[in-house]
Structures are given as structure tokens and as C-alpha cells.
Short mmCIF file of C-alpha atoms in Angstrom, two decimals:
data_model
loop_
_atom_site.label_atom_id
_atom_site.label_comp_id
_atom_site.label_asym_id
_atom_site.label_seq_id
_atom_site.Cartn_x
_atom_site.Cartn_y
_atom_site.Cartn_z
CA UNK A 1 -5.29 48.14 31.08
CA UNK A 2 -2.63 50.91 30.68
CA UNK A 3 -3.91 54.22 31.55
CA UNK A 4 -2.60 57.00 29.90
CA UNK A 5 -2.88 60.83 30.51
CA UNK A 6 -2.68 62.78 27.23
CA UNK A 7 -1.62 66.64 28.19
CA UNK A 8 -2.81 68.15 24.74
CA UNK A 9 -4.31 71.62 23.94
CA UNK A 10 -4.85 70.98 20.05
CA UNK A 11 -8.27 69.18 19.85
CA UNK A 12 -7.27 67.59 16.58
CA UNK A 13 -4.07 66.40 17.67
CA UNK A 14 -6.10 64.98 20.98
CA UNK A 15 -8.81 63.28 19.80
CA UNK A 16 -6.41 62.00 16.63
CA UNK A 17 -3.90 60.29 19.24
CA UNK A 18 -6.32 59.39 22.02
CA UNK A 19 -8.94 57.57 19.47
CA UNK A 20 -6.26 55.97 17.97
CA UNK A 21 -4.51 54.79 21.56
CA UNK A 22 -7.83 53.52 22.62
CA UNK A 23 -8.40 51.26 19.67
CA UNK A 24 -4.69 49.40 20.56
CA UNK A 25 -6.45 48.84 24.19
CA UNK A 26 -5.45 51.59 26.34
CA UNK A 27 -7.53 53.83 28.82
CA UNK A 28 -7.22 57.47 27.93
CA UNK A 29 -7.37 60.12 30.24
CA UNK A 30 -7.78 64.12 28.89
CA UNK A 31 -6.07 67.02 30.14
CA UNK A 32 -6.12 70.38 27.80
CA UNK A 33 -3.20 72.81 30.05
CA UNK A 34 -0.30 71.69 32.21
CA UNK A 35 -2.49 72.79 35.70
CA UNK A 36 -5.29 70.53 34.53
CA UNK A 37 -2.45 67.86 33.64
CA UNK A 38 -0.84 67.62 36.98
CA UNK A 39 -4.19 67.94 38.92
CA UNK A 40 -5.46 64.93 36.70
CA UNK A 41 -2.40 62.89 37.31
CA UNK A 42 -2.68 63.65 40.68
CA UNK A 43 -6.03 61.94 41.34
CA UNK A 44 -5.69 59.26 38.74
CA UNK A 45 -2.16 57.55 38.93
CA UNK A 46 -1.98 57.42 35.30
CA UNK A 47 0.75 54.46 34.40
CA UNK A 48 2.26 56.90 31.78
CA UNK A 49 2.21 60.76 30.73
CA UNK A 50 2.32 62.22 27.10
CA UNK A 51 2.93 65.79 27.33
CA UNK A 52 2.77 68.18 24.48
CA UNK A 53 5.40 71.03 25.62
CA UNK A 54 4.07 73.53 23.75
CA UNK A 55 0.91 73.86 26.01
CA UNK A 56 -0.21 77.74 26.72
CA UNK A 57 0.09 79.00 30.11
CA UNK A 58 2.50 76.48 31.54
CA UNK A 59 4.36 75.12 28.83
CA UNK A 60 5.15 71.02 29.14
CA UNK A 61 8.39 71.93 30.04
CA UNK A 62 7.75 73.61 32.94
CA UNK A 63 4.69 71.40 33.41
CA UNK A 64 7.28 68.44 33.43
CA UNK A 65 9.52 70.34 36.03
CA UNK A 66 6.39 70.52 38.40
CA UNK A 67 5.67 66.85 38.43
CA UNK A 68 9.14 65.81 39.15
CA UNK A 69 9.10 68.12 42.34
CA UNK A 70 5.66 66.28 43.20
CA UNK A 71 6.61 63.06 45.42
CA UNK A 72 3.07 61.74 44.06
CA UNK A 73 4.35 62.44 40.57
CA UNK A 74 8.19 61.44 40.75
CA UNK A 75 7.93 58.48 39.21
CA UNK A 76 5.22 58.35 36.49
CA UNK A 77 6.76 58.61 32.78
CA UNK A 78 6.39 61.00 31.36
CA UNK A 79 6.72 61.20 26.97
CA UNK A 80 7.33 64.15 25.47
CA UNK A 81 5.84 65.28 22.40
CA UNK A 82 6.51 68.48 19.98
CA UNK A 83 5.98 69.43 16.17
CA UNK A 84 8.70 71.71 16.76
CA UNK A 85 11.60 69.24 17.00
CA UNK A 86 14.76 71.62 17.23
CA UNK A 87 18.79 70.17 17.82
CA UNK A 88 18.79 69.98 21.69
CA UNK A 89 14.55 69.12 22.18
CA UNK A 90 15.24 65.82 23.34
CA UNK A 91 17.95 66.85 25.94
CA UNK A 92 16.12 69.63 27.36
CA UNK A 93 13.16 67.68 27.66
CA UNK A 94 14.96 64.88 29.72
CA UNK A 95 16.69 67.52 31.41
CA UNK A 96 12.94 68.95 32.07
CA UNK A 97 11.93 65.59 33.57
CA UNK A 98 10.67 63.27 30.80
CA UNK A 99 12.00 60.10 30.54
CA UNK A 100 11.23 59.74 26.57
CA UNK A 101 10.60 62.25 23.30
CA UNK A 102 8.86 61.81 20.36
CA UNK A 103 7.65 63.96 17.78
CA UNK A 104 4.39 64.79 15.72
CA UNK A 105 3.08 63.88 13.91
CA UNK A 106 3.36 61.02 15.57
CA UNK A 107 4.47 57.52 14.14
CA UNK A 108 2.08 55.24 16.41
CA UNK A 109 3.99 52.30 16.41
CA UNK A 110 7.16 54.65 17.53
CA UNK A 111 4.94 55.70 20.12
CA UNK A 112 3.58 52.50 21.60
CA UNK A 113 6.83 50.75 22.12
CA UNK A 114 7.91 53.99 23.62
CA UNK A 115 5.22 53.52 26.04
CA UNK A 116 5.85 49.88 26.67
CA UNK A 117 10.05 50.72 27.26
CA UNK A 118 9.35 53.95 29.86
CA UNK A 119 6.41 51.53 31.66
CA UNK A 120 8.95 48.69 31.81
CA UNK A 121 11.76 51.05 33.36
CA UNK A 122 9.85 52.88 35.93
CA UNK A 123 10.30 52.15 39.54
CA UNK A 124 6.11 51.72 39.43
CA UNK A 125 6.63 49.12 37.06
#
């Protein structure tokens, strides 16, 4: 079972995308602020990230940054996701770290092959 860590502070948006992830099979694991998203992908190998970037405190993008300097980290995918989709988003969030970007709301079936491609590239894989 894919196991996926969902950095998300909106509860709506989080329990929207993780109920409907875990009805198409895959394990779900929480984390509501970047520190609590790097700890929890520290300890639970997650097979692939989604990371809002517009998290408080440590924003995704500089949450991003700090799991690509994390040898443990380096190679887990990591998704991007925004509702604020401005020209240059999906550069600076590959030039953050993320290997994929997608926007909300989000378009599950987008989403999911998304997931399969980034899973399918990675060096884990």
C-alpha cells in the first residue's frame, strides 16, 4: 500500500483529500506545519509527500528546501500543492525541491497519476 504524507494546515482541505485518497487504497499519514511534516517523514518513510506551500510558520517552500538537505529525505517525492497558482509556481517549487505541482482544488485523477509518475521516477522506486 502507498503511504502518503499529506502536509496540510486547512482541516477541510485535509480531511477532503486524505478521505478521498484513502478510498482509492492509499495509507494516509497527517501532518498540520512543515516541522511536524519533516519530523513525520522522518520516522515514517512515506513513499510520497504532498505539501501545501502555503503552510504558516515554515512555508512548503522552505519546508521542501529542508527535506532535500535531509539525506533521510533526499529522495522521497515530494507534490506540491497551492490555490494560489501564480506564472512561475511550478518552477519555483521544483526549484524548492518538489519533483511535481498541482493545484487546488484538486482534480483527483490529476493527482493520482501524479503520484503514480513521481513514485515510478524516484530512485526509492
Amino acid at each position: 500500500m502507498t503511504r502518503i504524507l499529506l502536509v496540510e494546515d486547512n482541516e477541510m482541505n485535509r480531511d477532503m483529500l486524505s478521505r478521498r485518497l484513502i478510498r482509492r487504497g492509499y495509507q494516509i499519514l497527517i501532518a498540520v506545519n512543515g516541522a511536524q511534516g519533516i519530523e513525520l517523514a522522518r520516522r515514517e518513510a512515506p513513499d510520497v509527500i504532498l505539501m501545501d506551500m502555503s503552510l504558516p510558520d515554515m512555508d512548503g517552500w522552505e519546508t521542501a528546501r529542508c527535506m532535500r538537505a535531509d539525506a533521510a529525505l533526499r529522495d522521497v517525492p515530494i507534490i506540491a500543492l497551492t490555490a494560489h497558482a501564480m506564472a512561475g509556481d511550478r518552477e519555483r517549487a521544483i526549484a524548492a525541491g518538489c519533483n511535481e505541482y498541482d493545484t487546488k482544488p484538486v482534480n483527483l485523477e490529476q493527482l493520482i497519476a501524479k503520484i503514480a509518475a513521481v513514485i515510478e521516477r524516484s530512485p526509492r522506486a
